Each structure stands twice: as structure tokens, then as C-alpha cells.
Amino acid sequence: QSRPGRHALWNLTGAVGSGKTTVLRHVAEELRAQQLIPITVSAPADEIDSGMIALLETTSQLKSSGLLNGELQVISDPKKPWAEKMAAITGVVDNQREEVVILCDEPSRWYLKSRLDDTPFHSARSFADWIETGAHCRRIVTGWITVDSTPTPRTKVPWLDDGREVLENEAD
């Protein structure tokens, strides 16, 4: 029920194997039932192409939802720089912020933590940073987030088998 905006960020943390990704899948189902558009982004960890994979996942889901209007030409043009491709997709998400909810799985693992030689991971870092701090839609991010991000106040939830217990209780 949080309103879209830069501070509409939930951070779902837990140990490896605790069910964060499963909770994201259940949340996506609930969002669809409420006529919202979940965009699930899960790129591989520490790969040079993680940023582009995340962008293409987002593009594909926006296309499936009928939200693209010419942006696909920008994304598929190999001569267009990263900044233009990212601006095309982030613009769509921001324009549809009332309906779109980004569900992002472990974006802090897409890139190396050191900024000394960030060049190969620039796209992954910039896309993850946009999700965490720049997007105007609602977001749920698993794993660690940057210190600069300010998620909504933390709520402790009980240990869950699959997340349905929290998702079925409106107060949670």
C-alpha cells in the first residue's frame, strides 16, 4: 500500500536459502491479482553482462505488458550508448510508476564492490543504483542495498516457509 516514489523501497534480507526469491515470486503473483505490473529482475552475479541482462529482462517484461512505444528500437540498436538505452527503459518505468513494481533479486551482487576499476561493471552498477535510489515506482530489493538508499522502516517478520503467511495478512 505504499505510494510510488523514490522512498517506496522495501529491502528483503535473509541468509542464503532463506526464501527471499520465493517471497518475490509470491509477491509477483499477488501484484498481478491486484492489476499491478511486477517486473522481476534477476541478473547473474559478478558477470560483465549483468547490467545488460537486467536491462533486457526489464525490457522484455515491459514489452509483454504492452508498455513500450519505440523504446525497443533504442535497446536493440548496437550503436546506441548505454546511457540512452537505460534512459529509454527508466523513462517507461517512471511514467508508469503507479502500476509498475520492480522486484529485484540481489542487485548488489551484479558488480564488484570495488570502485577502483568499475568500468566493466558500470552498466550493472548504474542499473542497480537506479533501482535502489532513482526509480519512482515501488520496489522490493533482496540482499544488501547501498548505504545511500533509505528503505521504508524495517519490520521484523517471523521465519517463514514460503512467505504466504505474511502475504495473506493485510497488516503485514
C-alpha atoms as a PDB file:
ATOM      1  CA  GLN A   1       0.000   0.000   0.000  1.00  0.00           C
ATOM      2  CA  SER A   2       2.993   2.318  -0.112  1.00  0.00           C
ATOM      3  CA  ARG A   3       2.712   5.079  -2.683  1.00  0.00           C
ATOM      4  CA  PRO A   4       5.124   5.183  -5.630  1.00  0.00           C
ATOM      5  CA  GLY A   5       8.153   7.405  -5.146  1.00  0.00           C
ATOM      6  CA  ARG A   6      11.880   7.312  -4.582  1.00  0.00           C
ATOM      7  CA  HIS A   7      11.376   6.209  -0.989  1.00  0.00           C
ATOM      8  CA  ALA A   8       8.974   3.367  -1.869  1.00  0.00           C
ATOM      9  CA  LEU A   9      11.710   0.807  -1.321  1.00  0.00           C
ATOM     10  CA  TRP A  10      11.412  -2.391   0.672  1.00  0.00           C
ATOM     11  CA  ASN A  11      14.533  -4.352   1.461  1.00  0.00           C
ATOM     12  CA  LEU A  12      14.075  -8.075   1.983  1.00  0.00           C
ATOM     13  CA  THR A  13      17.104  -9.620   3.653  1.00  0.00           C
ATOM     14  CA  GLY A  14      17.961 -13.062   4.916  1.00  0.00           C
ATOM     15  CA  ALA A  15      20.558 -15.789   4.752  1.00  0.00           C
ATOM     16  CA  VAL A  16      21.304 -17.698   1.567  1.00  0.00           C
ATOM     17  CA  GLY A  17      18.476 -20.169   1.009  1.00  0.00           C
ATOM     18  CA  SER A  18      16.077 -18.423   3.401  1.00  0.00           C
ATOM     19  CA  GLY A  19      13.425 -17.922   0.700  1.00  0.00           C
ATOM     20  CA  LYS A  20      13.909 -14.328  -0.481  1.00  0.00           C
ATOM     21  CA  THR A  21      13.473 -15.250  -4.155  1.00  0.00           C
ATOM     22  CA  THR A  22      10.451 -17.397  -3.336  1.00  0.00           C
ATOM     23  CA  VAL A  23       8.864 -14.474  -1.498  1.00  0.00           C
ATOM     24  CA  LEU A  24       9.460 -12.284  -4.572  1.00  0.00           C
ATOM     25  CA  ARG A  25       7.638 -14.836  -6.740  1.00  0.00           C
ATOM     26  CA  HIS A  26       4.664 -14.896  -4.372  1.00  0.00           C
ATOM     27  CA  VAL A  27       4.606 -11.105  -4.244  1.00  0.00           C
ATOM     28  CA  ALA A  28       4.586 -11.014  -8.059  1.00  0.00           C
ATOM     29  CA  GLU A  29       1.507 -13.276  -8.076  1.00  0.00           C
ATOM     30  CA  GLU A  30      -0.255 -11.026  -5.561  1.00  0.00           C
ATOM     31  CA  LEU A  31       0.620  -7.900  -7.547  1.00  0.00           C
ATOM     32  CA  ARG A  32      -0.810  -9.388 -10.755  1.00  0.00           C
ATOM     33  CA  ALA A  33      -4.002 -10.253  -8.882  1.00  0.00           C
ATOM     34  CA  GLN A  34      -4.242  -6.572  -7.893  1.00  0.00           C
ATOM     35  CA  GLN A  35      -3.852  -5.488 -11.549  1.00  0.00           C
ATOM     36  CA  LEU A  36      -0.326  -4.177 -10.961  1.00  0.00           C
ATOM     37  CA  ILE A  37       2.654  -4.937 -13.196  1.00  0.00           C
ATOM     38  CA  PRO A  38       5.501  -6.744 -11.424  1.00  0.00           C
ATOM     39  CA  ILE A  39       8.863  -6.517 -13.166  1.00  0.00           C
ATOM     40  CA  THR A  40      11.169  -9.221 -11.798  1.00  0.00           C
ATOM     41  CA  VAL A  41      14.864  -8.521 -12.349  1.00  0.00           C
ATOM     42  CA  SER A  42      17.449 -11.165 -11.530  1.00  0.00           C
ATOM     43  CA  ALA A  43      20.812 -10.959 -13.278  1.00  0.00           C
ATOM     44  CA  PRO A  44      23.807 -13.239 -12.671  1.00  0.00           C
ATOM     45  CA  ALA A  45      26.328 -12.235 -10.023  1.00  0.00           C
ATOM     46  CA  ASP A  46      29.703 -10.702 -10.925  1.00  0.00           C
ATOM     47  CA  GLU A  47      29.321 -11.042 -14.690  1.00  0.00           C
ATOM     48  CA  ILE A  48      30.323  -8.275 -17.083  1.00  0.00           C
ATOM     49  CA  ASP A  49      26.946  -8.593 -18.863  1.00  0.00           C
ATOM     50  CA  SER A  50      24.822  -8.441 -15.683  1.00  0.00           C
ATOM     51  CA  GLY A  51      23.697  -4.861 -16.319  1.00  0.00           C
ATOM     52  CA  MET A  52      22.610  -5.581 -19.877  1.00  0.00           C
ATOM     53  CA  ILE A  53      20.882  -8.794 -18.793  1.00  0.00           C
ATOM     54  CA  ALA A  54      18.949  -6.844 -16.140  1.00  0.00           C
ATOM     55  CA  LEU A  55      18.003  -4.199 -18.707  1.00  0.00           C
ATOM     56  CA  LEU A  56      16.858  -6.835 -21.214  1.00  0.00           C
ATOM     57  CA  GLU A  57      14.808  -8.675 -18.557  1.00  0.00           C
ATOM     58  CA  THR A  58      13.106  -5.393 -17.710  1.00  0.00           C
ATOM     59  CA  THR A  59      12.571  -4.559 -21.385  1.00  0.00           C
ATOM     60  CA  SER A  60      11.071  -7.970 -22.123  1.00  0.00           C
ATOM     61  CA  GLN A  61       8.570  -7.714 -19.268  1.00  0.00           C
ATOM     62  CA  LEU A  62       7.620  -4.142 -20.165  1.00  0.00           C
ATOM     63  CA  LYS A  63       7.038  -5.287 -23.748  1.00  0.00           C
ATOM     64  CA  SER A  64       4.884  -8.214 -22.564  1.00  0.00           C
ATOM     65  CA  SER A  65       2.815  -5.742 -20.560  1.00  0.00           C
ATOM     66  CA  GLY A  66       2.306  -3.524 -23.620  1.00  0.00           C
ATOM     67  CA  LEU A  67       4.156  -0.557 -22.118  1.00  0.00           C
ATOM     68  CA  LEU A  68       6.805   0.033 -24.787  1.00  0.00           C
ATOM     69  CA  ASN A  69       6.367   2.593 -27.533  1.00  0.00           C
ATOM     70  CA  GLY A  70       9.525   2.757 -29.650  1.00  0.00           C
ATOM     71  CA  GLU A  71      11.950   2.085 -26.788  1.00  0.00           C
ATOM     72  CA  LEU A  72      12.713  -1.374 -28.181  1.00  0.00           C
ATOM     73  CA  GLN A  73      14.420   0.262 -31.177  1.00  0.00           C
ATOM     74  CA  VAL A  74      16.766   2.118 -28.832  1.00  0.00           C
ATOM     75  CA  ILE A  75      17.522  -1.009 -26.791  1.00  0.00           C
ATOM     76  CA  SER A  76      18.232  -3.195 -29.841  1.00  0.00           C
ATOM     77  CA  ASP A  77      20.440  -0.640 -31.620  1.00  0.00           C
ATOM     78  CA  PRO A  78      24.082  -1.673 -31.019  1.00  0.00           C
ATOM     79  CA  LYS A  79      25.216   1.870 -31.846  1.00  0.00           C
ATOM     80  CA  LYS A  80      23.233   3.459 -29.023  1.00  0.00           C
ATOM     81  CA  PRO A  81      25.224   4.104 -25.846  1.00  0.00           C
ATOM     82  CA  TRP A  82      24.303   2.532 -22.518  1.00  0.00           C
ATOM     83  CA  ALA A  83      23.000   5.834 -21.140  1.00  0.00           C
ATOM     84  CA  GLU A  84      20.398   6.138 -23.929  1.00  0.00           C
ATOM     85  CA  LYS A  85      19.268   2.531 -23.510  1.00  0.00           C
ATOM     86  CA  MET A  86      18.914   2.957 -19.782  1.00  0.00           C
ATOM     87  CA  ALA A  87      17.103   6.287 -20.161  1.00  0.00           C
ATOM     88  CA  ALA A  88      14.597   4.696 -22.547  1.00  0.00           C
ATOM     89  CA  ILE A  89      13.621   1.977 -20.073  1.00  0.00           C
ATOM     90  CA  THR A  90      13.809   4.030 -16.893  1.00  0.00           C
ATOM     91  CA  GLY A  91      11.577   6.613 -18.544  1.00  0.00           C
ATOM     92  CA  VAL A  92       8.919   3.983 -19.255  1.00  0.00           C
ATOM     93  CA  VAL A  93       9.036   2.714 -15.667  1.00  0.00           C
ATOM     94  CA  ASP A  94       8.868   6.213 -14.205  1.00  0.00           C
ATOM     95  CA  ASN A  95       5.948   7.152 -16.486  1.00  0.00           C
ATOM     96  CA  GLN A  96       4.070   4.024 -15.362  1.00  0.00           C
ATOM     97  CA  ARG A  97       5.087   4.287 -11.692  1.00  0.00           C
ATOM     98  CA  GLU A  98       1.528   3.828 -10.421  1.00  0.00           C
ATOM     99  CA  GLU A  99       1.261   0.355 -11.982  1.00  0.00           C
ATOM    100  CA  VAL A 100       4.839  -0.957 -12.150  1.00  0.00           C
ATOM    101  CA  VAL A 101       6.528  -2.603  -9.175  1.00  0.00           C
ATOM    102  CA  ILE A 102      10.142  -3.716  -9.519  1.00  0.00           C
ATOM    103  CA  LEU A 103      11.067  -6.932  -7.724  1.00  0.00           C
ATOM    104  CA  CYS A 104      14.846  -7.087  -7.809  1.00  0.00           C
ATOM    105  CA  ASP A 105      16.872 -10.081  -6.666  1.00  0.00           C
ATOM    106  CA  GLU A 106      20.317  -9.320  -5.189  1.00  0.00           C
ATOM    107  CA  PRO A 107      21.395  -6.327  -7.331  1.00  0.00           C
ATOM    108  CA  SER A 108      24.426  -5.665  -5.123  1.00  0.00           C
ATOM    109  CA  ARG A 109      25.874  -8.968  -6.399  1.00  0.00           C
ATOM    110  CA  TRP A 110      25.751  -7.899 -10.064  1.00  0.00           C
ATOM    111  CA  TYR A 111      29.031  -5.976  -9.850  1.00  0.00           C
ATOM    112  CA  LEU A 112      32.318  -5.913  -7.986  1.00  0.00           C
ATOM    113  CA  LYS A 113      32.237  -3.871  -4.795  1.00  0.00           C
ATOM    114  CA  SER A 114      35.476  -2.011  -5.501  1.00  0.00           C
ATOM    115  CA  ARG A 115      35.067   1.199  -7.463  1.00  0.00           C
ATOM    116  CA  LEU A 116      38.783   1.244  -8.408  1.00  0.00           C
ATOM    117  CA  ASP A 117      38.208  -0.474 -11.744  1.00  0.00           C
ATOM    118  CA  ASP A 118      34.476  -0.235 -12.214  1.00  0.00           C
ATOM    119  CA  THR A 119      34.474   0.118 -15.998  1.00  0.00           C
ATOM    120  CA  PRO A 120      33.402  -3.437 -16.911  1.00  0.00           C
ATOM    121  CA  PHE A 121      30.629  -3.317 -14.316  1.00  0.00           C
ATOM    122  CA  HIS A 122      29.430   0.234 -14.931  1.00  0.00           C
ATOM    123  CA  SER A 123      26.167  -0.857 -16.537  1.00  0.00           C
ATOM    124  CA  ALA A 124      25.356  -3.281 -13.720  1.00  0.00           C
ATOM    125  CA  ARG A 125      26.183  -0.731 -11.019  1.00  0.00           C
ATOM    126  CA  SER A 126      24.230   2.070 -12.722  1.00  0.00           C
ATOM    127  CA  PHE A 127      21.133  -0.097 -13.257  1.00  0.00           C
ATOM    128  CA  ALA A 128      21.256  -1.401  -9.680  1.00  0.00           C
ATOM    129  CA  ASP A 129      21.735   2.152  -8.355  1.00  0.00           C
ATOM    130  CA  TRP A 130      18.735   3.343 -10.377  1.00  0.00           C
ATOM    131  CA  ILE A 131      16.579   0.571  -8.925  1.00  0.00           C
ATOM    132  CA  GLU A 132      17.693   1.333  -5.371  1.00  0.00           C
ATOM    133  CA  THR A 133      17.750   5.134  -5.397  1.00  0.00           C
ATOM    134  CA  GLY A 134      16.484   6.601  -8.661  1.00  0.00           C
ATOM    135  CA  ALA A 135      13.304   4.804  -9.665  1.00  0.00           C
ATOM    136  CA  HIS A 136       9.993   6.458  -8.838  1.00  0.00           C
ATOM    137  CA  CYS A 137       7.962   3.243  -8.678  1.00  0.00           C
ATOM    138  CA  ARG A 138       7.554   0.827  -5.781  1.00  0.00           C
ATOM    139  CA  ARG A 139      10.480  -1.575  -5.386  1.00  0.00           C
ATOM    140  CA  ILE A 140      11.328  -4.642  -3.376  1.00  0.00           C
ATOM    141  CA  VAL A 141      15.033  -5.442  -3.359  1.00  0.00           C
ATOM    142  CA  THR A 142      16.555  -8.570  -1.841  1.00  0.00           C
ATOM    143  CA  GLY A 143      20.025  -8.721  -0.380  1.00  0.00           C
ATOM    144  CA  TRP A 144      22.216  -5.812   0.630  1.00  0.00           C
ATOM    145  CA  ILE A 145      21.437  -2.313  -0.556  1.00  0.00           C
ATOM    146  CA  THR A 146      23.773   0.646  -0.732  1.00  0.00           C
ATOM    147  CA  VAL A 147      24.208   2.846   2.317  1.00  0.00           C
ATOM    148  CA  ASP A 148      22.728   5.793   0.386  1.00  0.00           C
ATOM    149  CA  SER A 149      19.390   4.010  -0.051  1.00  0.00           C
ATOM    150  CA  THR A 150      16.703   4.545   2.550  1.00  0.00           C
ATOM    151  CA  PRO A 151      14.161   1.722   2.657  1.00  0.00           C
ATOM    152  CA  THR A 152      10.860   2.062   4.439  1.00  0.00           C
ATOM    153  CA  PRO A 153      11.086   1.410   8.196  1.00  0.00           C
ATOM    154  CA  ARG A 154      12.090  -2.158   8.918  1.00  0.00           C
ATOM    155  CA  THR A 155       9.522  -4.676  10.039  1.00  0.00           C
ATOM    156  CA  LYS A 156      10.676  -7.932  11.560  1.00  0.00           C
ATOM    157  CA  VAL A 157       8.745 -10.878  10.203  1.00  0.00           C
ATOM    158  CA  PRO A 158       8.686 -14.411  11.592  1.00  0.00           C
ATOM    159  CA  TRP A 159      10.703 -17.182   9.991  1.00  0.00           C
ATOM    160  CA  LEU A 160       8.645 -18.311   7.024  1.00  0.00           C
ATOM    161  CA  ASP A 161       8.491 -21.483   4.998  1.00  0.00           C
ATOM    162  CA  ASP A 162       7.348 -19.805   1.780  1.00  0.00           C
ATOM    163  CA  GLY A 163       6.201 -16.280   2.644  1.00  0.00           C
ATOM    164  CA  ARG A 164       2.466 -16.925   2.283  1.00  0.00           C
ATOM    165  CA  GLU A 165       1.868 -16.286   5.996  1.00  0.00           C
ATOM    166  CA  VAL A 166       2.979 -12.657   5.666  1.00  0.00           C
ATOM    167  CA  LEU A 167       1.422 -12.147   2.236  1.00  0.00           C
ATOM    168  CA  GLU A 168      -2.012 -13.323   3.388  1.00  0.00           C
ATOM    169  CA  ASN A 169      -2.136 -10.958   6.366  1.00  0.00           C
ATOM    170  CA  GLU A 170      -3.092  -7.446   5.213  1.00  0.00           C
ATOM    171  CA  ALA A 171      -1.495  -5.827   8.260  1.00  0.00           C
ATOM    172  CA  ASP A 172       1.904  -7.202   7.189  1.00  0.00           C
END
